[in-house]
PDB file of N, CA and C in Angstrom:
ATOM      1  N   UNK N   1      44.755 197.687 181.480  1.00 93.00           N
ATOM      2  CA  UNK N   1      44.064 198.967 181.467  1.00 93.00           C
ATOM      3  C   UNK N   1      43.348 199.181 180.144  1.00 93.00           C
ATOM      4  N   UNK N   2      42.250 199.866 180.220  1.00 96.00           N
ATOM      5  CA  UNK N   2      41.505 200.210 179.014  1.00 96.00           C
ATOM      6  C   UNK N   2      42.301 201.243 178.226  1.00 96.00           C
ATOM      7  N   UNK N   3      42.371 201.043 176.933  1.00 97.00           N
ATOM      8  CA  UNK N   3      43.119 201.952 176.068  1.00 97.00           C
ATOM      9  C   UNK N   3      42.216 203.093 175.604  1.00 97.00           C
ATOM     10  N   UNK N   4      42.788 204.265 175.361  1.00 98.00           N
ATOM     11  CA  UNK N   4      41.971 205.354 174.826  1.00 98.00           C
ATOM     12  C   UNK N   4      41.646 205.120 173.352  1.00 98.00           C
ATOM     13  N   UNK N   5      40.483 205.588 172.930  1.00 98.00           N
ATOM     14  CA  UNK N   5      40.094 205.544 171.524  1.00 98.00           C
ATOM     15  C   UNK N   5      39.540 206.924 171.180  1.00 98.00           C
ATOM     16  N   UNK N   6      39.761 207.354 169.956  1.00 98.00           N
ATOM     17  CA  UNK N   6      39.328 208.681 169.527  1.00 98.00           C
ATOM     18  C   UNK N   6      38.389 208.565 168.334  1.00 98.00           C
ATOM     19  N   UNK N   7      37.807 209.699 167.949  1.00 98.00           N
ATOM     20  CA  UNK N   7      36.984 209.705 166.746  1.00 98.00           C
ATOM     21  C   UNK N   7      37.792 209.175 165.558  1.00 98.00           C
ATOM     22  N   UNK N   8      39.072 209.540 165.510  1.00 98.00           N
ATOM     23  CA  UNK N   8      39.925 209.153 164.393  1.00 98.00           C
ATOM     24  C   UNK N   8      40.318 207.683 164.368  1.00 98.00           C
ATOM     25  N   UNK N   9      40.361 207.042 165.544  1.00 98.00           N
ATOM     26  CA  UNK N   9      40.772 205.633 165.605  1.00 98.00           C
ATOM     27  C   UNK N   9      39.599 204.683 165.837  1.00 98.00           C
ATOM     28  N   UNK N  10      38.400 205.227 165.996  1.00 98.00           N
ATOM     29  CA  UNK N  10      37.240 204.415 166.363  1.00 98.00           C
ATOM     30  C   UNK N  10      36.955 203.309 165.344  1.00 98.00           C
ATOM     31  N   UNK N  11      36.948 203.658 164.077  1.00 98.00           N
ATOM     32  CA  UNK N  11      36.600 202.654 163.057  1.00 98.00           C
ATOM     33  C   UNK N  11      37.586 201.491 163.056  1.00 98.00           C
ATOM     34  N   UNK N  12      38.882 201.796 163.043  1.00 98.00           N
ATOM     35  CA  UNK N  12      39.873 200.718 162.983  1.00 98.00           C
ATOM     36  C   UNK N  12      39.958 199.943 164.298  1.00 98.00           C
ATOM     37  N   UNK N  13      39.833 200.636 165.434  1.00 98.00           N
ATOM     38  CA  UNK N  13      39.982 199.973 166.739  1.00 98.00           C
ATOM     39  C   UNK N  13      38.735 199.223 167.180  1.00 98.00           C
ATOM     40  N   UNK N  14      37.570 199.760 166.853  1.00 98.00           N
ATOM     41  CA  UNK N  14      36.312 199.197 167.366  1.00 98.00           C
ATOM     42  C   UNK N  14      35.527 198.470 166.274  1.00 98.00           C
ATOM     43  N   UNK N  15      35.171 199.183 165.233  1.00 98.00           N
ATOM     44  CA  UNK N  15      34.277 198.612 164.230  1.00 98.00           C
ATOM     45  C   UNK N  15      34.925 197.503 163.414  1.00 98.00           C
ATOM     46  N   UNK N  16      36.235 197.563 163.223  1.00 98.00           N
ATOM     47  CA  UNK N  16      36.923 196.540 162.433  1.00 98.00           C
ATOM     48  C   UNK N  16      37.675 195.533 163.292  1.00 98.00           C
ATOM     49  N   UNK N  17      37.442 195.550 164.584  1.00 97.00           N
ATOM     50  CA  UNK N  17      38.131 194.639 165.491  1.00 97.00           C
ATOM     51  C   UNK N  17      37.657 193.200 165.283  1.00 97.00           C
ATOM     52  N   UNK N  18      38.603 192.265 165.352  1.00 96.00           N
ATOM     53  CA  UNK N  18      38.233 190.855 165.257  1.00 96.00           C
ATOM     54  C   UNK N  18      37.680 190.348 166.593  1.00 96.00           C
ATOM     55  N   UNK N  19      37.962 191.070 167.669  1.00 97.00           N
ATOM     56  CA  UNK N  19      37.439 190.726 169.000  1.00 97.00           C
ATOM     57  C   UNK N  19      36.212 191.575 169.308  1.00 97.00           C
ATOM     58  N   UNK N  20      35.337 191.114 170.206  1.00 98.00           N
ATOM     59  CA  UNK N  20      34.285 191.995 170.713  1.00 98.00           C
ATOM     60  C   UNK N  20      34.942 193.187 171.409  1.00 98.00           C
ATOM     61  N   UNK N  21      34.243 194.314 171.425  1.00 98.00           N
ATOM     62  CA  UNK N  21      34.801 195.541 172.003  1.00 98.00           C
ATOM     63  C   UNK N  21      33.786 196.196 172.921  1.00 98.00           C
ATOM     64  N   UNK N  22      34.248 196.598 174.108  1.00 98.00           N
ATOM     65  CA  UNK N  22      33.440 197.389 175.034  1.00 98.00           C
ATOM     66  C   UNK N  22      34.034 198.787 175.061  1.00 98.00           C
ATOM     67  N   UNK N  23      33.202 199.800 174.805  1.00 98.00           N
ATOM     68  CA  UNK N  23      33.664 201.186 174.827  1.00 98.00           C
ATOM     69  C   UNK N  23      32.968 201.915 175.959  1.00 98.00           C
ATOM     70  N   UNK N  24      33.778 202.546 176.806  1.00 98.00           N
ATOM     71  CA  UNK N  24      33.305 203.371 177.917  1.00 98.00           C
ATOM     72  C   UNK N  24      33.344 204.824 177.460  1.00 98.00           C
ATOM     73  N   UNK N  25      32.174 205.428 177.257  1.00 98.00           N
ATOM     74  CA  UNK N  25      32.082 206.843 176.911  1.00 98.00           C
ATOM     75  C   UNK N  25      32.019 207.620 178.225  1.00 98.00           C
ATOM     76  N   UNK N  26      32.990 208.501 178.453  1.00 98.00           N
ATOM     77  CA  UNK N  26      33.157 209.140 179.752  1.00 98.00           C
ATOM     78  C   UNK N  26      33.680 210.570 179.574  1.00 98.00           C
ATOM     79  N   UNK N  27      33.785 211.288 180.698  1.00 98.00           N
ATOM     80  CA  UNK N  27      34.419 212.605 180.735  1.00 98.00           C
ATOM     81  C   UNK N  27      35.079 212.776 182.103  1.00 98.00           C
ATOM     82  N   UNK N  28      36.175 213.523 182.172  1.00 97.00           N
ATOM     83  CA  UNK N  28      36.902 213.670 183.443  1.00 97.00           C
ATOM     84  C   UNK N  28      36.097 214.341 184.549  1.00 97.00           C
ATOM     85  N   UNK N  29      35.133 215.179 184.210  1.00 97.00           N
ATOM     86  CA  UNK N  29      34.341 215.896 185.205  1.00 97.00           C
ATOM     87  C   UNK N  29      33.169 215.074 185.750  1.00 97.00           C
ATOM     88  N   UNK N  30      32.945 213.896 185.194  1.00 97.00           N
ATOM     89  CA  UNK N  30      31.790 213.057 185.536  1.00 97.00           C
ATOM     90  C   UNK N  30      32.129 212.140 186.718  1.00 97.00           C
ATOM     91  N   UNK N  31      31.481 212.369 187.857  1.00 97.00           N
ATOM     92  CA  UNK N  31      31.717 211.567 189.056  1.00 97.00           C
ATOM     93  C   UNK N  31      31.468 210.075 188.861  1.00 97.00           C
ATOM     94  N   UNK N  32      30.285 209.681 188.354  1.00 97.00           N
ATOM     95  CA  UNK N  32      30.042 208.256 188.123  1.00 97.00           C
ATOM     96  C   UNK N  32      31.052 207.634 187.144  1.00 97.00           C
ATOM     97  N   UNK N  33      31.519 208.427 186.165  1.00 97.00           N
ATOM     98  CA  UNK N  33      32.529 207.923 185.223  1.00 97.00           C
ATOM     99  C   UNK N  33      33.821 207.601 185.964  1.00 97.00           C
ATOM    100  N   UNK N  34      34.226 208.498 186.848  1.00 96.00           N
ATOM    101  CA  UNK N  34      35.448 208.265 187.628  1.00 96.00           C
ATOM    102  C   UNK N  34      35.269 207.078 188.569  1.00 96.00           C
ATOM    103  N   UNK N  35      34.035 206.874 189.054  1.00 95.00           N
ATOM    104  CA  UNK N  35      33.772 205.768 189.969  1.00 95.00           C
ATOM    105  C   UNK N  35      33.935 204.413 189.285  1.00 95.00           C
ATOM    106  N   UNK N  36      33.481 204.299 188.034  1.00 96.00           N
ATOM    107  CA  UNK N  36      33.582 202.993 187.371  1.00 96.00           C
ATOM    108  C   UNK N  36      34.878 202.835 186.573  1.00 96.00           C
ATOM    109  N   UNK N  37      35.654 203.897 186.454  1.00 96.00           N
ATOM    110  CA  UNK N  37      36.914 203.831 185.716  1.00 96.00           C
ATOM    111  C   UNK N  37      37.823 202.690 186.145  1.00 96.00           C
ATOM    112  N   UNK N  38      38.084 202.536 187.453  1.00 96.00           N
ATOM    113  CA  UNK N  38      38.925 201.427 187.899  1.00 96.00           C
ATOM    114  C   UNK N  38      38.332 200.052 187.573  1.00 96.00           C
ATOM    115  N   UNK N  39      37.023 199.939 187.608  1.00 96.00           N
ATOM    116  CA  UNK N  39      36.352 198.678 187.263  1.00 96.00           C
ATOM    117  C   UNK N  39      36.586 198.355 185.790  1.00 96.00           C
ATOM    118  N   UNK N  40      36.474 199.364 184.939  1.00 97.00           N
ATOM    119  CA  UNK N  40      36.704 199.171 183.506  1.00 97.00           C
ATOM    120  C   UNK N  40      38.136 198.692 183.273  1.00 97.00           C
ATOM    121  N   UNK N  41      39.097 199.309 183.976  1.00 97.00           N
ATOM    122  CA  UNK N  41      40.500 198.902 183.837  1.00 97.00           C
ATOM    123  C   UNK N  41      40.723 197.466 184.321  1.00 97.00           C
ATOM    124  N   UNK N  42      40.074 197.081 185.415  1.00 97.00           N
ATOM    125  CA  UNK N  42      40.188 195.703 185.926  1.00 97.00           C
ATOM    126  C   UNK N  42      39.635 194.707 184.904  1.00 97.00           C
ATOM    127  N   UNK N  43      38.500 195.033 184.310  1.00 97.00           N
ATOM    128  CA  UNK N  43      37.900 194.141 183.319  1.00 97.00           C
ATOM    129  C   UNK N  43      38.792 194.022 182.087  1.00 97.00           C
ATOM    130  N   UNK N  44      39.432 195.125 181.701  1.00 97.00           N
ATOM    131  CA  UNK N  44      40.343 195.086 180.545  1.00 97.00           C
ATOM    132  C   UNK N  44      41.479 194.102 180.799  1.00 97.00           C
ATOM    133  N   UNK N  45      41.964 194.054 182.039  1.00 97.00           N
ATOM    134  CA  UNK N  45      43.029 193.119 182.396  1.00 97.00           C
ATOM    135  C   UNK N  45      42.499 191.691 182.447  1.00 97.00           C
ATOM    136  N   UNK N  46      41.355 191.502 183.082  1.00 97.00           N
ATOM    137  CA  UNK N  46      40.777 190.164 183.241  1.00 97.00           C
ATOM    138  C   UNK N  46      40.422 189.504 181.904  1.00 97.00           C
ATOM    139  N   UNK N  47      39.929 190.295 180.959  1.00 97.00           N
ATOM    140  CA  UNK N  47      39.457 189.736 179.690  1.00 97.00           C
ATOM    141  C   UNK N  47      40.437 189.980 178.543  1.00 97.00           C
ATOM    142  N   UNK N  48      41.678 190.317 178.864  1.00 96.00           N
ATOM    143  CA  UNK N  48      42.685 190.586 177.840  1.00 96.00           C
ATOM    144  C   UNK N  48      42.819 189.393 176.897  1.00 96.00           C
ATOM    145  N   UNK N  49      42.803 189.679 175.602  1.00 97.00           N
ATOM    146  CA  UNK N  49      42.900 188.631 174.593  1.00 97.00           C
ATOM    147  C   UNK N  49      41.552 188.051 174.187  1.00 97.00           C
ATOM    148  N   UNK N  50      40.498 188.333 174.963  1.00 97.00           N
ATOM    149  CA  UNK N  50      39.161 187.828 174.657  1.00 97.00           C
ATOM    150  C   UNK N  50      38.236 188.939 174.178  1.00 97.00           C
ATOM    151  N   UNK N  51      38.467 190.145 174.712  1.00 97.00           N
ATOM    152  CA  UNK N  51      37.655 191.311 174.373  1.00 97.00           C
ATOM    153  C   UNK N  51      38.555 192.531 174.519  1.00 97.00           C
ATOM    154  N   UNK N  52      38.354 193.510 173.646  1.00 98.00           N
ATOM    155  CA  UNK N  52      39.085 194.772 173.758  1.00 98.00           C
ATOM    156  C   UNK N  52      38.212 195.769 174.505  1.00 98.00           C
ATOM    157  N   UNK N  53      38.826 196.541 175.375  1.00 98.00           N
ATOM    158  CA  UNK N  53      38.086 197.550 176.132  1.00 98.00           C
ATOM    159  C   UNK N  53      38.766 198.898 175.950  1.00 98.00           C
ATOM    160  N   UNK N  54      37.955 199.874 175.513  1.00 98.00           N
ATOM    161  CA  UNK N  54      38.446 201.219 175.249  1.00 98.00           C
ATOM    162  C   UNK N  54      37.653 202.248 176.039  1.00 98.00           C
ATOM    163  N   UNK N  55      38.277 203.410 176.249  1.00 98.00           N
ATOM    164  CA  UNK N  55      37.613 204.546 176.881  1.00 98.00           C
ATOM    165  C   UNK N  55      37.649 205.712 175.902  1.00 98.00           C
ATOM    166  N   UNK N  56      36.506 206.371 175.718  1.00 98.00           N
ATOM    167  CA  UNK N  56      36.447 207.542 174.847  1.00 98.00           C
ATOM    168  C   UNK N  56      35.994 208.749 175.635  1.00 98.00           C
ATOM    169  N   UNK N  57      36.849 209.779 175.670  1.00 98.00           N
ATOM    170  CA  UNK N  57      36.520 211.040 176.319  1.00 98.00           C
ATOM    171  C   UNK N  57      35.566 211.795 175.395  1.00 98.00           C
ATOM    172  N   UNK N  58      34.319 211.976 175.838  1.00 98.00           N
ATOM    173  CA  UNK N  58      33.293 212.587 174.985  1.00 98.00           C
ATOM    174  C   UNK N  58      33.538 214.072 174.754  1.00 98.00           C
ATOM    175  N   UNK N  59      34.260 214.728 175.659  1.00 97.00           N
ATOM    176  CA  UNK N  59      34.567 216.147 175.462  1.00 97.00           C
ATOM    177  C   UNK N  59      35.580 216.343 174.339  1.00 97.00           C
ATOM    178  N   UNK N  60      36.525 215.444 174.236  1.00 98.00           N
ATOM    179  CA  UNK N  60      37.579 215.554 173.227  1.00 98.00           C
ATOM    180  C   UNK N  60      37.180 214.912 171.897  1.00 98.00           C
ATOM    181  N   UNK N  61      36.157 214.075 171.913  1.00 98.00           N
ATOM    182  CA  UNK N  61      35.735 213.332 170.717  1.00 98.00           C
ATOM    183  C   UNK N  61      34.213 213.387 170.571  1.00 98.00           C
ATOM    184  N   UNK N  62      33.666 214.493 170.073  1.00 97.00           N
ATOM    185  CA  UNK N  62      32.207 214.628 170.012  1.00 97.00           C
ATOM    186  C   UNK N  62      31.536 213.854 168.878  1.00 97.00           C
ATOM    187  N   UNK N  63      32.278 213.468 167.844  1.00 98.00           N
ATOM    188  CA  UNK N  63      31.668 212.834 166.677  1.00 98.00           C
ATOM    189  C   UNK N  63      31.053 211.481 166.951  1.00 98.00           C
ATOM    190  N   UNK N  64      31.830 210.587 167.527  1.00 98.00           N
ATOM    191  CA  UNK N  64      31.354 209.223 167.764  1.00 98.00           C
ATOM    192  C   UNK N  64      30.193 209.178 168.753  1.00 98.00           C
ATOM    193  N   UNK N  65      30.266 209.871 169.907  1.00 98.00           N
ATOM    194  CA  UNK N  65      29.107 209.864 170.812  1.00 98.00           C
ATOM    195  C   UNK N  65      27.841 210.389 170.138  1.00 98.00           C
ATOM    196  N   UNK N  66      27.997 211.379 169.271  1.00 96.00           N
ATOM    197  CA  UNK N  66      26.840 211.898 168.539  1.00 96.00           C
ATOM    198  C   UNK N  66      26.253 210.864 167.610  1.00 96.00           C
ATOM    199  N   UNK N  67      27.118 210.097 166.941  1.00 97.00           N
ATOM    200  CA  UNK N  67      26.667 209.064 166.009  1.00 97.00           C
ATOM    201  C   UNK N  67      25.880 207.972 166.730  1.00 97.00           C
ATOM    202  N   UNK N  68      26.237 207.696 167.986  1.00 97.00           N
ATOM    203  CA  UNK N  68      25.560 206.641 168.747  1.00 97.00           C
ATOM    204  C   UNK N  68      24.549 207.200 169.753  1.00 97.00           C
ATOM    205  N   UNK N  69      24.179 208.461 169.580  1.00 95.00           N
ATOM    206  CA  UNK N  69      23.152 209.115 170.407  1.00 95.00           C
ATOM    207  C   UNK N  69      23.431 209.006 171.903  1.00 95.00           C
ATOM    208  N   UNK N  70      24.693 209.202 172.289  1.00 96.00           N
ATOM    209  CA  UNK N  70      25.044 209.196 173.711  1.00 96.00           C
ATOM    210  C   UNK N  70      24.497 210.478 174.330  1.00 96.00           C
ATOM    211  N   UNK N  71      23.567 210.353 175.266  1.00 94.00           N
ATOM    212  CA  UNK N  71      22.934 211.505 175.900  1.00 94.00           C
ATOM    213  C   UNK N  71      23.338 211.665 177.365  1.00 94.00           C
ATOM    214  N   UNK N  72      23.873 210.604 177.947  1.00 97.00           N
ATOM    215  CA  UNK N  72      24.289 210.624 179.354  1.00 97.00           C
ATOM    216  C   UNK N  72      25.549 209.779 179.477  1.00 97.00           C
ATOM    217  N   UNK N  73      26.375 210.147 180.432  1.00 98.00           N
ATOM    218  CA  UNK N  73      27.588 209.366 180.677  1.00 98.00           C
ATOM    219  C   UNK N  73      27.650 208.998 182.149  1.00 98.00           C
ATOM    220  N   UNK N  74      28.289 207.907 182.497  1.00 98.00           N
ATOM    221  CA  UNK N  74      28.946 206.988 181.579  1.00 98.00           C
ATOM    222  C   UNK N  74      27.940 206.150 180.793  1.00 98.00           C
ATOM    223  N   UNK N  75      28.283 205.909 179.549  1.00 98.00           N
ATOM    224  CA  UNK N  75      27.550 204.959 178.716  1.00 98.00           C
ATOM    225  C   UNK N  75      28.560 203.946 178.208  1.00 98.00           C
ATOM    226  N   UNK N  76      28.212 202.688 178.322  1.00 98.00           N
ATOM    227  CA  UNK N  76      29.067 201.598 177.834  1.00 98.00           C
ATOM    228  C   UNK N  76      28.342 200.916 176.678  1.00 98.00           C
ATOM    229  N   UNK N  77      29.042 200.792 175.560  1.00 98.00           N
ATOM    230  CA  UNK N  77      28.458 200.109 174.402  1.00 98.00           C
ATOM    231  C   UNK N  77      29.336 198.913 174.063  1.00 98.00           C
ATOM    232  N   UNK N  78      28.683 197.774 173.909  1.00 98.00           N
ATOM    233  CA  UNK N  78      29.370 196.539 173.527  1.00 98.00           C
ATOM    234  C   UNK N  78      29.154 196.310 172.034  1.00 98.00           C
ATOM    235  N   UNK N  79      30.257 196.168 171.315  1.00 98.00           N
ATOM    236  CA  UNK N  79      30.230 195.921 169.871  1.00 98.00           C
ATOM    237  C   UNK N  79      30.729 194.511 169.590  1.00 98.00           C
ATOM    238  N   UNK N  80      30.111 193.873 168.618  1.00 97.00           N
ATOM    239  CA  UNK N  80      30.564 192.567 168.154  1.00 97.00           C
ATOM    240  C   UNK N  80      30.432 192.576 166.640  1.00 97.00           C
ATOM    241  N   UNK N  81      31.525 192.276 165.950  1.00 96.00           N
ATOM    242  CA  UNK N  81      31.550 192.328 164.484  1.00 96.00           C
ATOM    243  C   UNK N  81      31.101 193.696 163.959  1.00 96.00           C
ATOM    244  N   UNK N  82      31.503 194.755 164.678  1.00 96.00           N
ATOM    245  CA  UNK N  82      31.197 196.113 164.246  1.00 96.00           C
ATOM    246  C   UNK N  82      29.786 196.585 164.529  1.00 96.00           C
ATOM    247  N   UNK N  83      28.983 195.748 165.168  1.00 97.00           N
ATOM    248  CA  UNK N  83      27.583 196.084 165.451  1.00 97.00           C
ATOM    249  C   UNK N  83      27.358 196.239 166.947  1.00 97.00           C
ATOM    250  N   UNK N  84      26.471 197.163 167.314  1.00 97.00           N
ATOM    251  CA  UNK N  84      26.099 197.338 168.720  1.00 97.00           C
ATOM    252  C   UNK N  84      25.266 196.140 169.149  1.00 97.00           C
ATOM    253  N   UNK N  85      25.687 195.474 170.232  1.00 97.00           N
ATOM    254  CA  UNK N  85      24.892 194.353 170.748  1.00 97.00           C
ATOM    255  C   UNK N  85      24.270 194.685 172.099  1.00 97.00           C
ATOM    256  N   UNK N  86      24.815 195.681 172.797  1.00 96.00           N
ATOM    257  CA  UNK N  86      24.239 196.063 174.093  1.00 96.00           C
ATOM    258  C   UNK N  86      24.729 197.456 174.450  1.00 96.00           C
ATOM    259  N   UNK N  87      23.882 198.197 175.160  1.00 97.00           N
ATOM    260  CA  UNK N  87      24.250 199.530 175.639  1.00 97.00           C
ATOM    261  C   UNK N  87      23.737 199.692 177.058  1.00 97.00           C
ATOM    262  N   UNK N  88      24.604 200.205 177.934  1.00 96.00           N
ATOM    263  CA  UNK N  88      24.258 200.393 179.336  1.00 96.00           C
ATOM    264  C   UNK N  88      24.648 201.820 179.722  1.00 96.00           C
ATOM    265  N   UNK N  89      23.749 202.521 180.399  1.00 96.00           N
ATOM    266  CA  UNK N  89      24.037 203.880 180.841  1.00 96.00           C
ATOM    267  C   UNK N  89      24.039 203.923 182.366  1.00 96.00           C
ATOM    268  N   UNK N  90      25.009 204.657 182.918  1.00 95.00           N
ATOM    269  CA  UNK N  90      25.119 204.813 184.364  1.00 95.00           C
ATOM    270  C   UNK N  90      26.212 203.947 184.939  1.00 95.00           C
ATOM    271  N   UNK N  91      26.505 204.201 186.201  1.00 91.00           N
ATOM    272  CA  UNK N  91      27.534 203.426 186.893  1.00 91.00           C
ATOM    273  C   UNK N  91      26.969 202.036 187.201  1.00 91.00           C
ATOM    274  N   UNK N  92      27.552 201.037 186.594  1.00 92.00           N
ATOM    275  CA  UNK N  92      27.079 199.660 186.712  1.00 92.00           C
ATOM    276  C   UNK N  92      28.104 198.865 187.516  1.00 92.00           C
ATOM    277  N   UNK N  93      27.642 197.890 188.275  1.00 95.00           N
ATOM    278  CA  UNK N  93      28.547 197.091 189.102  1.00 95.00           C
ATOM    279  C   UNK N  93      29.457 196.223 188.240  1.00 95.00           C
ATOM    280  N   UNK N  94      30.594 195.851 188.807  1.00 96.00           N
ATOM    281  CA  UNK N  94      31.544 194.990 188.099  1.00 96.00           C
ATOM    282  C   UNK N  94      30.897 193.659 187.740  1.00 96.00           C
ATOM    283  N   UNK N  95      30.124 193.087 188.651  1.00 96.00           N
ATOM    284  CA  UNK N  95      29.497 191.791 188.374  1.00 96.00           C
ATOM    285  C   UNK N  95      28.512 191.901 187.209  1.00 96.00           C
ATOM    286  N   UNK N  96      27.769 193.000 187.131  1.00 96.00           N
ATOM    287  CA  UNK N  96      26.842 193.186 186.014  1.00 96.00           C
ATOM    288  C   UNK N  96      27.596 193.314 184.693  1.00 96.00           C
ATOM    289  N   UNK N  97      28.716 194.039 184.715  1.00 96.00           N
ATOM    290  CA  UNK N  97      29.506 194.196 183.497  1.00 96.00           C
ATOM    291  C   UNK N  97      30.137 192.869 183.075  1.00 96.00           C
ATOM    292  N   UNK N  98      30.613 192.095 184.048  1.00 96.00           N
ATOM    293  CA  UNK N  98      31.172 190.772 183.727  1.00 96.00           C
ATOM    294  C   UNK N  98      30.108 189.887 183.085  1.00 96.00           C
ATOM    295  N   UNK N  99      28.907 189.895 183.647  1.00 96.00           N
ATOM    296  CA  UNK N  99      27.800 189.103 183.099  1.00 96.00           C
ATOM    297  C   UNK N  99      27.494 189.540 181.667  1.00 96.00           C
ATOM    298  N   UNK N 100      27.478 190.834 181.454  1.00 95.00           N
ATOM    299  CA  UNK N 100      27.211 191.370 180.120  1.00 95.00           C
ATOM    300  C   UNK N 100      28.258 190.870 179.128  1.00 95.00           C
ATOM    301  N   UNK N 101      29.522 190.957 179.515  1.00 96.00           N
ATOM    302  CA  UNK N 101      30.606 190.522 178.625  1.00 96.00           C
ATOM    303  C   UNK N 101      30.496 189.030 178.323  1.00 96.00           C
ATOM    304  N   UNK N 102      30.297 188.225 179.361  1.00 95.00           N
ATOM    305  CA  UNK N 102      30.227 186.772 179.173  1.00 95.00           C
ATOM    306  C   UNK N 102      29.020 186.384 178.324  1.00 95.00           C
ATOM    307  N   UNK N 103      27.863 186.967 178.607  1.00 95.00           N
ATOM    308  CA  UNK N 103      26.627 186.566 177.919  1.00 95.00           C
ATOM    309  C   UNK N 103      26.514 187.130 176.502  1.00 95.00           C
ATOM    310  N   UNK N 104      26.976 188.363 176.296  1.00 94.00           N
ATOM    311  CA  UNK N 104      26.753 189.018 175.005  1.00 94.00           C
ATOM    312  C   UNK N 104      27.985 189.004 174.088  1.00 94.00           C
ATOM    313  N   UNK N 105      29.179 189.051 174.669  1.00 93.00           N
ATOM    314  CA  UNK N 105      30.386 189.161 173.843  1.00 93.00           C
ATOM    315  C   UNK N 105      31.054 187.809 173.619  1.00 93.00           C
ATOM    316  N   UNK N 106      31.062 186.988 174.639  1.00 93.00           N
ATOM    317  CA  UNK N 106      31.820 185.735 174.559  1.00 93.00           C
ATOM    318  C   UNK N 106      30.950 184.524 174.280  1.00 93.00           C
ATOM    319  N   UNK N 107      29.648 184.730 174.168  1.00 85.00           N
ATOM    320  CA  UNK N 107      28.721 183.604 173.937  1.00 85.00           C
ATOM    321  C   UNK N 107      28.846 183.076 172.524  1.00 85.00           C
TER     322      UNK N 107
END
């Protein structure tokens, strides 16, 4: 399962991670966010040990989404060595997310 990350833990969990990190910016009231939630959890299990996957509730943590100009949710940002390497907005298929992880994070 994807672990929660907060404004307070973002730097240590995401930016300083030795593994690539995918962050799902979401909110409980967002239908598309709830739709891809199970997919995000499946990917966290499938890629365990290769990539870290976190979920950030934008309502409870406004600082980080503001810093990355998140204007719509769900937004998924892939970080590698603390840098943004890809950003995807909207409900994306599992196969597209797997391709993104393999091509951008694990390459």
